[in-house]
JSON list of C-alpha atoms and ligand atoms in Angstrom, two decimals:
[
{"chain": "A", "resi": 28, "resn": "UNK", "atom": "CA", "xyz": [9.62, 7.16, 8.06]},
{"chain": "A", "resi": 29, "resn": "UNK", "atom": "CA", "xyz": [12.02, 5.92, 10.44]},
{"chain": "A", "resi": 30, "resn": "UNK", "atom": "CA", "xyz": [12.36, 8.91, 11.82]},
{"chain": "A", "resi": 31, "resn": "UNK", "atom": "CA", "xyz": [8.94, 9.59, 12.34]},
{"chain": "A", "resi": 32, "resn": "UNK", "atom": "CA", "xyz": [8.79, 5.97, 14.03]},
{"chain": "A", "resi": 33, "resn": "UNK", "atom": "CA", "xyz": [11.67, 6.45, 15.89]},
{"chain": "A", "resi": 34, "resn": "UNK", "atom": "CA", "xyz": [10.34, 9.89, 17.21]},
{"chain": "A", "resi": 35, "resn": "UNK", "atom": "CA", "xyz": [13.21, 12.31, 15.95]},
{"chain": "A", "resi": 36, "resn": "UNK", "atom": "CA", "xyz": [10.35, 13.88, 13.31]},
{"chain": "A", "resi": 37, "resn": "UNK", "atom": "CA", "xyz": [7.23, 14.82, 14.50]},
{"chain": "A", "resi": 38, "resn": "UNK", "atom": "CA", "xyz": [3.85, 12.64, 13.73]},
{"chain": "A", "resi": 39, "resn": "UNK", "atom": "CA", "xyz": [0.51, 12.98, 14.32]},
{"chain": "A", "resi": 40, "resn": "UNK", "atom": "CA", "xyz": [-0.62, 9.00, 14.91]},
{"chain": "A", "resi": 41, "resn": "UNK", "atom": "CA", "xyz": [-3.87, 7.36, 15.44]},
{"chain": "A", "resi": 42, "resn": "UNK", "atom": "CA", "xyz": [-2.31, 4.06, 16.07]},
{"chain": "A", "resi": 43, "resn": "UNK", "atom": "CA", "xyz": [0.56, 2.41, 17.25]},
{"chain": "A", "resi": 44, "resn": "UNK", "atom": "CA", "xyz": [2.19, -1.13, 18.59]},
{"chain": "A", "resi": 45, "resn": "UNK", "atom": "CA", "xyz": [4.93, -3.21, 18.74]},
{"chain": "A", "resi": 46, "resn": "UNK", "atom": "CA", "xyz": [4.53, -3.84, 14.82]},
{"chain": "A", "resi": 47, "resn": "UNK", "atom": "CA", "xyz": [2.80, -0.78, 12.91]},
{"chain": "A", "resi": 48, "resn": "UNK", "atom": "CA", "xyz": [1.98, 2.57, 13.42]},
{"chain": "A", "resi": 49, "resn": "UNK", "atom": "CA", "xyz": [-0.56, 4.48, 11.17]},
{"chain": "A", "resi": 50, "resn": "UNK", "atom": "CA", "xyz": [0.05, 8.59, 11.05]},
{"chain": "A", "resi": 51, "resn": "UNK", "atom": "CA", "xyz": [-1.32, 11.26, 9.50]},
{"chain": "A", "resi": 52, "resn": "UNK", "atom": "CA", "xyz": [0.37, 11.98, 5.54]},
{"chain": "A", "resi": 53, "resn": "UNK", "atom": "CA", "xyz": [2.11, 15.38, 6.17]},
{"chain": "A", "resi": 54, "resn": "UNK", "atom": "CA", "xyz": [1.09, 15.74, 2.82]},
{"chain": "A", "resi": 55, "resn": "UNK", "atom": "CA", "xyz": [-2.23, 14.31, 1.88]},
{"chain": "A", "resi": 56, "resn": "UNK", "atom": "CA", "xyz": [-3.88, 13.68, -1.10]},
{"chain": "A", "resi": 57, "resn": "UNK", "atom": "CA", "xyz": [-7.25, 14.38, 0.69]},
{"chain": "A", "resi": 58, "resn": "UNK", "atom": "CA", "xyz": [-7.53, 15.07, 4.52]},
{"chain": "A", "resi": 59, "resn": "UNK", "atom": "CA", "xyz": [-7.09, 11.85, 6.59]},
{"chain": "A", "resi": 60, "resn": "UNK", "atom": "CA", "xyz": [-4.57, 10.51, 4.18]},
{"chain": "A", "resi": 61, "resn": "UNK", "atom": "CA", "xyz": [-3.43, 7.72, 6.14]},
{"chain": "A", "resi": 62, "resn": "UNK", "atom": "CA", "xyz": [0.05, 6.40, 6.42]},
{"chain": "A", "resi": 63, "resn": "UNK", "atom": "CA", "xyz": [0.10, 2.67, 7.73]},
{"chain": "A", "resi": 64, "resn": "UNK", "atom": "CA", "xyz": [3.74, 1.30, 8.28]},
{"chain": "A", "resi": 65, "resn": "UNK", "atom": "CA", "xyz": [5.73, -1.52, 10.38]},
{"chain": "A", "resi": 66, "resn": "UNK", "atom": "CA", "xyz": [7.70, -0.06, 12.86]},
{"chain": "A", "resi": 67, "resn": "UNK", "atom": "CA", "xyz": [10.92, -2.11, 11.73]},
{"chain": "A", "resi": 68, "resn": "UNK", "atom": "CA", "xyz": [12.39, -0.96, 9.08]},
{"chain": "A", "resi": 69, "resn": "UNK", "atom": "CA", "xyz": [11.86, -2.69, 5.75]},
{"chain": "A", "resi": 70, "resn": "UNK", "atom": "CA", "xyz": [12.18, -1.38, 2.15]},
{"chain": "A", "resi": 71, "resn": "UNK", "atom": "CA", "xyz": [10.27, -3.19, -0.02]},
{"chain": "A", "resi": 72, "resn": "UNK", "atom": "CA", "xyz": [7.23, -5.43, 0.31]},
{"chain": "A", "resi": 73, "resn": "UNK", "atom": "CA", "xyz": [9.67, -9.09, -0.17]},
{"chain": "A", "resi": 74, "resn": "UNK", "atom": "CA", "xyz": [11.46, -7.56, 2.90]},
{"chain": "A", "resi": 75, "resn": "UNK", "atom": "CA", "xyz": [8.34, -7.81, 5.15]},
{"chain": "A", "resi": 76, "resn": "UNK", "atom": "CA", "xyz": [7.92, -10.93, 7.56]},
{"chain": "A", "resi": 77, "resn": "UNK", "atom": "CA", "xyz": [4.21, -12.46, 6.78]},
{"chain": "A", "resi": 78, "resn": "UNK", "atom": "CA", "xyz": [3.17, -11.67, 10.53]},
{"chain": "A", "resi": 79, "resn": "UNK", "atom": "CA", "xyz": [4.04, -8.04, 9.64]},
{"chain": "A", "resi": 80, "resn": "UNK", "atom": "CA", "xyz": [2.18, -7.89, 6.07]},
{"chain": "A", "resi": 81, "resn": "UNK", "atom": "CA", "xyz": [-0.91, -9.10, 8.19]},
{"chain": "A", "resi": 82, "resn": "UNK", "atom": "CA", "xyz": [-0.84, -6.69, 10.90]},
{"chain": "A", "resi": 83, "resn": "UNK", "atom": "CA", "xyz": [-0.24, -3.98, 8.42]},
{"chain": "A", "resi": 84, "resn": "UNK", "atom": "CA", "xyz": [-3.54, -5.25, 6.43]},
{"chain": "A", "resi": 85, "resn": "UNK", "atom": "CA", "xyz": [-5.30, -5.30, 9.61]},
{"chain": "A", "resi": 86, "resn": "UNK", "atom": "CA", "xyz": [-4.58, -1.60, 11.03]},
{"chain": "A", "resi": 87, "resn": "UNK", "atom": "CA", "xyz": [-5.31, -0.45, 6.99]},
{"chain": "A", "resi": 88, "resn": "UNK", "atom": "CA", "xyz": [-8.53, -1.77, 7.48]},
{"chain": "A", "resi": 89, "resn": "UNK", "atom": "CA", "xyz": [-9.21, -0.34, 10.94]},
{"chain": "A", "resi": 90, "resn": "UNK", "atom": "CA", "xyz": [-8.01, 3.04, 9.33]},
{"chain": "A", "resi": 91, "resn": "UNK", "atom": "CA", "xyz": [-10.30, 2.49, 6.76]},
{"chain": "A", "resi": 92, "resn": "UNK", "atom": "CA", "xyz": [-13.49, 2.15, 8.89]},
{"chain": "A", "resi": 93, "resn": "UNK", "atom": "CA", "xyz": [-12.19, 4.95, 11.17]},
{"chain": "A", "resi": 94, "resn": "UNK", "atom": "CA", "xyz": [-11.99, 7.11, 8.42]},
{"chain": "A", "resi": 95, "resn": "UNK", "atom": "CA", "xyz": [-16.05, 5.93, 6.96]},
{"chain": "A", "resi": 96, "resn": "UNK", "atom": "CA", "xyz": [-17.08, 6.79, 10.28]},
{"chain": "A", "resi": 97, "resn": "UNK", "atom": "CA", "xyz": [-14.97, 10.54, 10.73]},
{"chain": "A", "resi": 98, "resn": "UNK", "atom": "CA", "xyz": [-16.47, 13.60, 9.62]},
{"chain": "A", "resi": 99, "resn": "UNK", "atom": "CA", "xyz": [-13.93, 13.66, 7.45]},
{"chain": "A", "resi": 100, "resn": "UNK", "atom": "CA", "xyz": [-15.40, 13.70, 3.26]},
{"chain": "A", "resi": 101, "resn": "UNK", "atom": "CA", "xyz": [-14.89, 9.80, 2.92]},
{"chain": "A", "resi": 102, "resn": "UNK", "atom": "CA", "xyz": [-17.57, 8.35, -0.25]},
{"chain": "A", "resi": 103, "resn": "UNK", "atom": "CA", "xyz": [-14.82, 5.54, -0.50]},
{"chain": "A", "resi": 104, "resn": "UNK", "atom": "CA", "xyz": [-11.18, 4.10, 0.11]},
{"chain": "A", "resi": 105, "resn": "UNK", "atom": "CA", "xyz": [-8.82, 3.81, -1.51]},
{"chain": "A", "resi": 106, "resn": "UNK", "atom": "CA", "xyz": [-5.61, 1.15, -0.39]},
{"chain": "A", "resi": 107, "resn": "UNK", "atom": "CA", "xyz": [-2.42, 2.19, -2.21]},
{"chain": "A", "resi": 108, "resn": "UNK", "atom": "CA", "xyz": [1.09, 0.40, -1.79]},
{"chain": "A", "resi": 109, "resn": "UNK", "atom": "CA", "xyz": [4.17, 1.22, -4.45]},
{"chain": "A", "resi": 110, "resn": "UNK", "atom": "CA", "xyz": [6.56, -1.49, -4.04]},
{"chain": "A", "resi": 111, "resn": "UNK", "atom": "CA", "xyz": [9.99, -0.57, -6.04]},
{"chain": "A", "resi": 112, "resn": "UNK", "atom": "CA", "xyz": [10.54, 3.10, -7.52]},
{"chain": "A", "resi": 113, "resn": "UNK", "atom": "CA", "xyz": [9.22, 1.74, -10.74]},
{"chain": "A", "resi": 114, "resn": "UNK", "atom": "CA", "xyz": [6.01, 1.43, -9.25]},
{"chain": "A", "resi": 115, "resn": "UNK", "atom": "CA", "xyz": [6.31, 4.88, -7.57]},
{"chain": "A", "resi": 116, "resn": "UNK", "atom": "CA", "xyz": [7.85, 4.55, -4.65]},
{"chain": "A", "resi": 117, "resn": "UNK", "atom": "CA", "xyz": [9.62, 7.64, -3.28]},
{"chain": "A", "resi": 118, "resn": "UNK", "atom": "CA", "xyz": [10.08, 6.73, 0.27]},
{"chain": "A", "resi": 119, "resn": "UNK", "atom": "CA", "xyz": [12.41, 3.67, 1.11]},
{"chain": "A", "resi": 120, "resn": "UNK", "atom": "CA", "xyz": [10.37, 2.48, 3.94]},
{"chain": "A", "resi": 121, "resn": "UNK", "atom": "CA", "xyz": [7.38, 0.28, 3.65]},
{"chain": "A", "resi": 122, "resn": "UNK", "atom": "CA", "xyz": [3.89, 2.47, 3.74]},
{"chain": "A", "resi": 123, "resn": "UNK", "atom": "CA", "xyz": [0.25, 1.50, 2.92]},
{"chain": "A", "resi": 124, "resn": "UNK", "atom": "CA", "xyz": [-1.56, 4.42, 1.67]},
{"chain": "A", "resi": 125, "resn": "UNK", "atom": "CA", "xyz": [-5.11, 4.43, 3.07]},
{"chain": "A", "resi": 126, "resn": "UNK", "atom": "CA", "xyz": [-6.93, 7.08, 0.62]},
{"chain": "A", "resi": 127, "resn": "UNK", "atom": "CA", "xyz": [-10.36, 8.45, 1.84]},
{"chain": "A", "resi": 128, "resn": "UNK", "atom": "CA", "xyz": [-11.73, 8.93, -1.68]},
{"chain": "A", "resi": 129, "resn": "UNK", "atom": "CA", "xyz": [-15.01, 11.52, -2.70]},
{"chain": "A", "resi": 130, "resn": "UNK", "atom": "CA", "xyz": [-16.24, 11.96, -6.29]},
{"chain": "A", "resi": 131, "resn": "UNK", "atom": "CA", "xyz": [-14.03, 14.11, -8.33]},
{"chain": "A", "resi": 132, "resn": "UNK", "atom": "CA", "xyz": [-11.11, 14.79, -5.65]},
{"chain": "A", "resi": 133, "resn": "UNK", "atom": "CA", "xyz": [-8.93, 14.81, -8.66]},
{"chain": "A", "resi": 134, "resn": "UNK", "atom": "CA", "xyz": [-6.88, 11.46, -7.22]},
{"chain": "A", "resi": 135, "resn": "UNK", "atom": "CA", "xyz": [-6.47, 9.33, -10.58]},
{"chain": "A", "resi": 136, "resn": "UNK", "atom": "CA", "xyz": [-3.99, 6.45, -11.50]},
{"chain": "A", "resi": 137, "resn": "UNK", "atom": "CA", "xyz": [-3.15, 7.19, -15.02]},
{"chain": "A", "resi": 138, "resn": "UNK", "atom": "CA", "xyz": [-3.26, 4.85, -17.63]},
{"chain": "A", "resi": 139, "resn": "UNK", "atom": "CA", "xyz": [-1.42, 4.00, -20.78]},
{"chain": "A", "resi": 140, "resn": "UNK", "atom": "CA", "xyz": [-3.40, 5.40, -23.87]},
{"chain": "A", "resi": 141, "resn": "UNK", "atom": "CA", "xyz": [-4.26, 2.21, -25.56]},
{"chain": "A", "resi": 142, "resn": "UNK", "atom": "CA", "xyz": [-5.49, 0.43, -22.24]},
{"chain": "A", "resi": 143, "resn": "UNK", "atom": "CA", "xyz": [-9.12, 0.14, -23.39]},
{"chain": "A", "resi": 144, "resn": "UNK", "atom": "CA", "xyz": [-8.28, -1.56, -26.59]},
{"chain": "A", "resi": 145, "resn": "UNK", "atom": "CA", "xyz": [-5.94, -4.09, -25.17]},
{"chain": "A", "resi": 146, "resn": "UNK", "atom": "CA", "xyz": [-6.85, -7.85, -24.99]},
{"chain": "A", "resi": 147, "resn": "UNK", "atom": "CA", "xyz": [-4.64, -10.20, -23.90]},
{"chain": "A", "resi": 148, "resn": "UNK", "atom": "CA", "xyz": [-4.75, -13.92, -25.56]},
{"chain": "A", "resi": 149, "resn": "UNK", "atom": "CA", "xyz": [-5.72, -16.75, -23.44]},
{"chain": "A", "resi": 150, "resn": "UNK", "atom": "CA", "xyz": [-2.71, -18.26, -24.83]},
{"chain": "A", "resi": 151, "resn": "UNK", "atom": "CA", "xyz": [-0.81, -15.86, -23.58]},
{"chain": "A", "resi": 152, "resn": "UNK", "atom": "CA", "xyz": [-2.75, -15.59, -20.08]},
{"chain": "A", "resi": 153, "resn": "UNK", "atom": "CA", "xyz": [-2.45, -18.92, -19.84]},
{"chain": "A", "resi": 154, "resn": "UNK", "atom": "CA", "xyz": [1.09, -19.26, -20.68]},
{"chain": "A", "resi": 155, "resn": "UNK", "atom": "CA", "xyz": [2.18, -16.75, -17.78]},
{"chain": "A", "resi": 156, "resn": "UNK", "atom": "CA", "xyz": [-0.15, -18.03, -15.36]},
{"chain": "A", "resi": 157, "resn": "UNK", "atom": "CA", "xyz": [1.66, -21.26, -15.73]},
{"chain": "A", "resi": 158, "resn": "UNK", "atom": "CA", "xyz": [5.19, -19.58, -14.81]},
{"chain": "A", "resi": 159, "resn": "UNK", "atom": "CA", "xyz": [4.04, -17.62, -12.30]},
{"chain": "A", "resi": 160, "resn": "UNK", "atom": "CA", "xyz": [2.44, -20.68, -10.56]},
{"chain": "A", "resi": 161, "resn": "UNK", "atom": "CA", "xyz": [5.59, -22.67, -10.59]},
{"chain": "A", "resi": 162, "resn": "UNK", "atom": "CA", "xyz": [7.48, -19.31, -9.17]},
{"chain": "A", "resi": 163, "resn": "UNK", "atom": "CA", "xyz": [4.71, -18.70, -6.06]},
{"chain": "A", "resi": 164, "resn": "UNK", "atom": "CA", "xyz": [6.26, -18.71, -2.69]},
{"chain": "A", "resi": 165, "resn": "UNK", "atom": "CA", "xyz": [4.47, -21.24, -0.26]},
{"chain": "A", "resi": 166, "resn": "UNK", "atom": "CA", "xyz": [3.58, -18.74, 2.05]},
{"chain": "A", "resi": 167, "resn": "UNK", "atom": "CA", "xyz": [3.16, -15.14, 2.06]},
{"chain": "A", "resi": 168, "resn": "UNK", "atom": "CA", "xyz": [5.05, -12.15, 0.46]},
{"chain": "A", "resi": 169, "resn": "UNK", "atom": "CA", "xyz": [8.81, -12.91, 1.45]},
{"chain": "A", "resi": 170, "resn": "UNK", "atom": "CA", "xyz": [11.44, -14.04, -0.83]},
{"chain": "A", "resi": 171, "resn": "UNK", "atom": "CA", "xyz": [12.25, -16.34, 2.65]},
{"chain": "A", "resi": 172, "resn": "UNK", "atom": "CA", "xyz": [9.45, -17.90, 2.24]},
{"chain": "A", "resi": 173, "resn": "UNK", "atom": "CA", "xyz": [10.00, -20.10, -0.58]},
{"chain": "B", "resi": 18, "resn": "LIG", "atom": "ZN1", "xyz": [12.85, 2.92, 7.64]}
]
């Protein structure tokens, strides 16, 4: 993506600044798959400054109208971020996924097989809300922030 940014790989965008870009997904899930990144590089989601996270949010969202108002088939939206390769992330570079969605486009997350039976405890909820309050940053999503 920092090439992309940078201008040494070609990129069809409908936005840039100082901050983000969005651009086109040379490979989309559905056409106008939306790729909204800051234009500094940062890997993973803790590496973003807040101001950056916000802006991001903000251009997603202007995407996301953009793409409601397009002829392009748009029923719905989908926002999509994988933080860590765990989570799916293929590309070291930051990028919000702005999905235009239409019934049965075949676009699915895939869940594990005994999701619809699970329950957790309130016990249990409770007991891991409790650590994960005591472990929130003040402010926004940087480890920087604490
Ligand atoms: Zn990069």
């Amino acid at each position: 993506l920092c090439q992309v940014l940078a201008g040494t790989l070609p990129g069809s965008f409908i936005y840039r600044d100082e901050r983000v870009a969005a651009f086109l997904d040379i490979q989309p899930v559905n056409p106008g798959h939306t790729l909204v990144v800051p234009m500094r590089h940062a890997t993973y989601l803790a590496d973003l400054e807040v101001d950056e996270a916000s802006a991001l949010l903000q251009v997603a969202l202007r995407a996301a109208a953009a793409l409601r108002l397009s002829s392009l088939r748009c029923e719905g939206v989908n926002l999509f971020l994988a933080d860590g390769e765990a989570a799916g992330q293929e590309v070291l570079h930051v990028h919000l996924h702005v999905l235009p969605r239409f019934a049965k486009d075949g676009f699915g997350l895939k869940l594990p097989p005994e999701y619809h039976t699970r329950h957790a405890s309130r016990e249990e909820l409770d007991r891991q809300a409790g650590a994960l309050r005591t472990l929130l940053p003040t402010a926004g999503p940087s480890r920087r922030a604490v």
